[in-house]
Amino acid sequence: MHIGRFALAVAAASIGSVVQSQEVERGSGPYPAIFEERADLPNHVVYRPSDLAPARSDRLPIYVFGNGGCSADGTSSRNHLLEIASRGYLVIASGTIPRAAAPAAPAPAPPRPGAKLTTETETRLLIDAIDWAQRENNRAGSQFAGRIATDKIAASGWSCGGLQALTAAQDPRVTTSVIMNSGFFPDGTNPLSGVVSAKALLKTLHGSVLYLLGGPTDIAYPNGTDDYRRLENIPAAMVNIPVGHGGTYMQPHGGVGAEVVTAWLDWKLKGKKAAEARFTGPECGFCNDPRLTLERKDF
């Protein structure tokens, strides 16, 4: 497949928007996408179709995302996020757009034995993103007014960000969860400060859940697989792509991982039958796909 890359110079689309020109993909979907920072949503990066006019008839479901390592780099998975936005979604990642590299800081001292590791972002940023999107859909004068499907929401994240997504998914507004290269640590072993890891929360998930793992070499494979096995009475799928913990986030158009996630979102948030057929039935589209393995339950 030919990989197109564009020099993207993004014009500020609303008062107070802060954007950055750089060479990026725009996704392979029907809505070429951009990413931007916004003064009205600090500590987030918004990915959206550059032309919002079609969203009047095809409103944009919401996809909020926690970064790998719970980092503050809201562009660290940009190919994945641009691809999803180009398929007609409003995507919001925690963090900011990195500026010019600063002088290297001295290496931090190693943590004390048993000390918790700190993270750069808080889980609440995913909830803040949902709140903002719902406000903007209803705010007079907003470029997003009437263009967001505020009742169709996915909470997602990679690795540490997946743990944030599992907590954010407890919000009753969330429709489906997409947990990538992640899973709760066994109780009592969480090494992260400020990030919840509690297997009991699996019982209070609602809607539906997709786990996307990197196969047995993925450091999160045991935790994610254990999560999936514990899920009860909720539609769930587990896909393994044998690429390890790094996933396919920065492959062209987000690689096969973005393909799987987009199909899940198109099914769960847009009700597309062709997307559903990739997961359901004995001859489903992903059932015999040599690039991955699929397990399903309760659907």
Coordinates of C-alpha atoms in Angstrom, one line a residue:
M1 CA 0.0 0.0 0.0
H2 CA 1.4 3.4 -1.0
I3 CA 2.1 5.5 2.1
G4 CA 1.4 9.2 1.6
R5 CA 3.1 11.8 3.8
F6 CA 2.2 15.5 3.7
A7 CA 3.7 18.7 4.9
L8 CA 0.9 19.7 7.2
A9 CA 0.6 23.4 8.0
V10 CA -2.4 23.7 10.1
A11 CA -4.3 27.1 10.4
A12 CA -5.8 27.8 13.8
A13 CA -9.4 27.0 13.6
S14 CA -10.6 28.7 16.7
I15 CA -9.6 31.6 18.9
G16 CA -6.8 30.5 21.3
S17 CA -5.9 27.3 19.4
V18 CA -2.2 26.6 19.4
V19 CA -1.0 24.4 16.5
Q20 CA 2.3 23.3 15.1
S21 CA 3.4 22.7 11.5
Q22 CA 5.2 19.5 10.9
E23 CA 5.4 16.6 8.5
V24 CA 2.9 14.1 9.6
E25 CA 0.5 11.6 8.2
R26 CA -3.1 12.6 7.8
G27 CA -4.6 9.1 8.0
S28 CA -6.0 6.9 5.2
G29 CA -9.7 7.5 5.9
P30 CA -12.1 9.8 4.1
Y31 CA -11.5 12.7 6.5
P32 CA -7.9 13.9 6.3
A33 CA -6.9 14.6 9.9
I34 CA -4.9 17.1 11.9
F35 CA -3.8 17.5 15.5
E36 CA -3.7 20.6 17.6
E37 CA -3.5 22.1 21.0
R38 CA -6.3 24.3 22.3
A39 CA -6.3 27.0 24.9
D40 CA -9.7 25.9 26.1
L41 CA -8.4 22.3 26.8
P42 CA -5.0 22.5 28.4
N43 CA -2.8 19.5 28.6
H44 CA -4.5 17.7 25.7
V45 CA -3.9 17.2 22.0
V46 CA -7.0 17.1 19.8
Y47 CA -7.0 15.0 16.6
R48 CA -9.8 15.7 14.2
P49 CA -10.8 15.9 10.6
S50 CA -9.4 19.1 9.1
D51 CA -12.7 19.8 7.5
L52 CA -15.5 19.5 10.0
A53 CA -18.4 20.3 7.6
P54 CA -19.2 16.6 6.8
A55 CA -19.6 16.0 10.6
R56 CA -23.0 17.8 10.4
S57 CA -24.4 14.6 8.9
D58 CA -21.8 12.1 10.2
R59 CA -21.3 13.2 13.8
L60 CA -17.9 12.3 15.4
P61 CA -17.8 9.8 18.2
I62 CA -15.3 10.5 20.9
Y63 CA -12.1 8.5 21.5
V64 CA -10.0 9.5 24.5
F65 CA -6.5 8.2 24.9
G66 CA -3.8 7.7 27.6
N67 CA -0.3 7.6 26.3
G68 CA 2.3 4.9 26.7
G69 CA 4.1 5.4 30.0
C70 CA 1.4 7.8 31.0
S71 CA 3.7 10.3 29.3
A72 CA 2.9 13.9 28.5
D73 CA 3.8 13.6 24.9
G74 CA 0.4 13.7 23.2
T75 CA 1.9 12.9 19.8
S76 CA 3.8 9.8 20.8
S77 CA 1.1 7.6 19.1
R78 CA 0.1 10.2 16.5
N79 CA 0.0 7.8 13.4
H80 CA -2.5 5.6 15.3
L81 CA -4.5 8.6 16.5
L82 CA -4.5 10.4 13.1
E83 CA -5.7 7.2 11.4
I84 CA -8.7 7.0 13.8
A85 CA -9.5 10.7 13.4
S86 CA -9.4 10.3 9.6
R87 CA -12.2 7.7 9.9
G88 CA -14.6 10.2 11.4
Y89 CA -13.8 10.4 15.1
L90 CA -12.9 13.1 17.6
V91 CA -9.7 11.9 19.2
I92 CA -8.2 13.5 22.3
A93 CA -4.9 12.4 23.9
S94 CA -3.5 13.5 27.2
G95 CA -0.4 15.7 27.1
T96 CA 1.0 18.3 24.8
I97 CA 2.8 18.7 21.5
P98 CA 6.6 18.6 22.3
R99 CA 8.5 21.7 21.4
A100 CA 12.1 22.0 20.4
A101 CA 14.3 19.7 22.4
A102 CA 15.6 21.1 25.6
P103 CA 19.1 20.4 26.9
A104 CA 19.3 17.0 28.3
A105 CA 18.6 16.8 32.0
P106 CA 20.8 14.9 34.4
A107 CA 19.8 11.2 34.7
P108 CA 17.4 10.8 37.7
A109 CA 18.5 8.8 40.6
P110 CA 17.3 5.2 40.5
P111 CA 14.1 4.6 42.6
R112 CA 14.5 3.3 46.0
P113 CA 13.7 -0.4 46.4
G114 CA 9.9 -0.7 46.7
A115 CA 9.4 3.0 45.7
K116 CA 6.6 3.8 43.3
L117 CA 7.3 5.1 39.8
T118 CA 5.9 8.5 39.0
T119 CA 3.9 9.4 35.9
E120 CA 3.6 12.6 33.9
T121 CA -0.2 12.6 33.4
E122 CA -3.2 12.0 35.5
T123 CA -6.1 9.7 34.8
R124 CA -8.6 12.6 35.2
L125 CA -7.3 14.1 31.9
L126 CA -9.4 11.4 30.0
I127 CA -12.5 12.5 31.9
D128 CA -11.7 16.1 31.3
A129 CA -11.5 15.4 27.6
I130 CA -15.0 13.8 27.6
D131 CA -16.4 16.8 29.6
W132 CA -14.8 19.3 27.1
A133 CA -16.2 17.4 24.0
Q134 CA -19.7 17.4 25.4
R135 CA -19.5 21.1 26.3
E136 CA -18.2 22.0 22.9
N137 CA -20.9 20.1 21.1
N138 CA -23.5 22.3 22.9
R139 CA -21.6 25.6 23.0
A140 CA -22.9 28.3 20.7
G141 CA -20.2 29.4 18.4
S142 CA -18.1 26.3 18.8
Q143 CA -16.7 24.9 15.6
F144 CA -17.8 21.5 17.0
A145 CA -21.4 22.5 17.8
G146 CA -23.7 19.8 16.7
R147 CA -20.9 17.8 15.2
I148 CA -20.0 15.4 18.1
A149 CA -21.8 12.2 18.9
T150 CA -21.6 12.8 22.7
D151 CA -23.3 9.5 23.6
K152 CA -20.7 7.4 21.7
I153 CA -17.5 7.4 23.7
A154 CA -14.5 5.1 23.8
A155 CA -11.8 5.1 26.5
S156 CA -8.5 3.8 25.3
G157 CA -4.8 3.8 26.1
W158 CA -1.5 2.1 25.6
S159 CA 0.4 0.4 28.4
C160 CA 0.3 2.7 31.5
G161 CA -2.3 4.7 29.5
G162 CA -4.4 1.5 29.3
L163 CA -4.6 1.4 33.0
Q164 CA -5.8 5.0 32.9
A165 CA -8.4 4.0 30.4
L166 CA -9.6 1.1 32.5
T167 CA -10.3 3.6 35.3
A168 CA -11.9 6.2 33.0
A169 CA -14.1 3.5 31.6
Q170 CA -15.9 3.3 34.9
D171 CA -17.6 6.6 33.9
P172 CA -21.2 5.7 32.9
R173 CA -20.9 7.8 29.7
V174 CA -18.3 5.5 28.2
T175 CA -19.7 3.1 25.6
T176 CA -16.7 0.8 25.0
S177 CA -13.1 0.4 26.2
V178 CA -10.0 -0.3 24.1
I179 CA -7.1 -1.5 26.2
M180 CA -3.9 -1.8 24.4
N181 CA -0.7 -3.6 25.5
S182 CA -2.0 -3.3 29.0
G183 CA -3.9 -4.9 31.9
F184 CA -4.2 -4.5 35.6
F185 CA -1.2 -5.7 37.7
P186 CA -1.9 -8.5 40.1
D187 CA -3.3 -7.0 43.3
G188 CA -0.6 -5.7 45.5
T189 CA 2.1 -5.4 42.8
N190 CA 1.2 -2.0 41.1
P191 CA 4.6 -0.1 40.7
L192 CA 3.0 3.1 39.6
S193 CA 2.2 6.1 41.8
G194 CA -1.2 7.8 41.1
V195 CA -2.4 5.1 38.7
V196 CA -5.1 2.7 39.8
S197 CA -4.6 -1.0 39.3
A198 CA -7.4 -3.1 40.8
K199 CA -8.7 -6.3 39.4
A200 CA -12.0 -5.7 41.1
L201 CA -12.8 -2.9 38.7
L202 CA -13.1 -5.5 35.9
K203 CA -16.5 -6.4 37.5
T204 CA -17.8 -2.9 37.1
L205 CA -16.8 -2.3 33.4
H206 CA -19.8 -1.8 31.2
G207 CA -20.6 -1.6 27.5
S208 CA -17.9 -3.7 25.8
V209 CA -14.2 -4.2 25.9
L210 CA -11.4 -4.9 23.4
Y211 CA -8.0 -5.9 24.6
L212 CA -5.3 -5.5 22.0
L213 CA -2.0 -7.2 23.0
G214 CA 1.4 -7.9 21.4
G215 CA 1.5 -11.6 21.9
P216 CA 3.6 -13.6 24.4
T217 CA 6.6 -11.3 24.1
D218 CA 4.5 -8.3 25.2
I219 CA 5.4 -7.5 28.8
A220 CA 1.7 -6.7 29.4
Y221 CA 0.5 -10.0 27.9
P222 CA 0.1 -11.9 31.3
N223 CA -1.8 -8.9 32.8
G224 CA -4.0 -8.3 29.8
T225 CA -4.8 -12.0 29.3
D226 CA -5.7 -12.4 32.9
D227 CA -8.0 -9.4 32.7
Y228 CA -9.7 -10.9 29.7
R229 CA -10.2 -14.3 31.4
R230 CA -11.8 -12.5 34.4
L231 CA -14.4 -10.6 32.4
E232 CA -17.9 -11.8 32.8
N233 CA -21.3 -10.9 31.3
I234 CA -19.9 -8.2 29.0
P235 CA -19.1 -8.4 25.3
A236 CA -15.3 -8.7 25.0
A237 CA -12.6 -9.6 22.5
M238 CA -8.9 -10.1 22.8
V239 CA -6.7 -9.6 19.8
N240 CA -3.0 -10.5 19.8
I241 CA -0.7 -9.0 17.1
P242 CA 2.8 -10.7 17.5
V243 CA 4.8 -7.5 17.7
G244 CA 5.6 -7.2 21.4
H245 CA 4.9 -4.3 23.7
G246 CA 5.7 -1.6 21.2
G247 CA 2.6 -2.3 19.2
T248 CA 2.1 -0.7 15.7
Y249 CA 1.3 2.8 16.8
M250 CA 3.9 4.6 14.7
Q251 CA 3.7 2.3 11.7
P252 CA 2.2 3.9 8.6
H253 CA -1.4 4.7 9.3
G254 CA -1.0 3.0 12.7
G255 CA -0.5 -0.5 11.2
V256 CA -2.7 -3.4 11.8
G257 CA -3.5 -2.3 15.3
A258 CA -5.3 0.8 14.1
E259 CA -7.1 -1.3 11.6
V260 CA -8.4 -3.5 14.4
V261 CA -9.3 -0.6 16.6
T262 CA -11.1 1.3 13.9
A263 CA -13.2 -1.8 13.0
W264 CA -14.1 -2.2 16.7
L265 CA -15.1 1.5 16.9
D266 CA -17.0 1.4 13.7
W267 CA -19.0 -1.5 15.0
K268 CA -19.5 -0.3 18.6
L269 CA -19.9 3.4 18.1
K270 CA -21.3 3.6 14.5
G271 CA -23.1 0.4 14.2
K272 CA -21.5 -0.6 10.9
K273 CA -22.4 -4.1 9.8
A274 CA -19.3 -4.6 7.8
A275 CA -17.2 -3.8 10.8
E276 CA -19.2 -6.1 13.0
A277 CA -18.6 -8.9 10.5
R278 CA -14.9 -8.7 11.1
F279 CA -15.5 -9.9 14.7
T280 CA -18.7 -12.0 14.6
G281 CA -19.7 -15.3 13.2
P282 CA -17.6 -18.4 12.4
E283 CA -16.1 -16.9 9.3
C284 CA -15.5 -13.4 10.7
G285 CA -13.0 -11.2 9.0
F286 CA -10.4 -11.4 11.7
C287 CA -11.0 -15.1 12.6
N288 CA -8.5 -16.5 10.1
D289 CA -6.3 -13.4 9.6
P290 CA -2.7 -14.6 9.6
R291 CA -1.6 -11.2 11.1
L292 CA -3.3 -11.8 14.4
T293 CA -5.3 -14.1 16.7
L294 CA -8.8 -13.3 18.0
E295 CA -10.7 -14.6 21.0
R296 CA -14.3 -13.5 21.7
K297 CA -17.0 -14.0 24.4
D298 CA -20.5 -12.9 25.2
F299 CA -21.3 -11.8 21.6

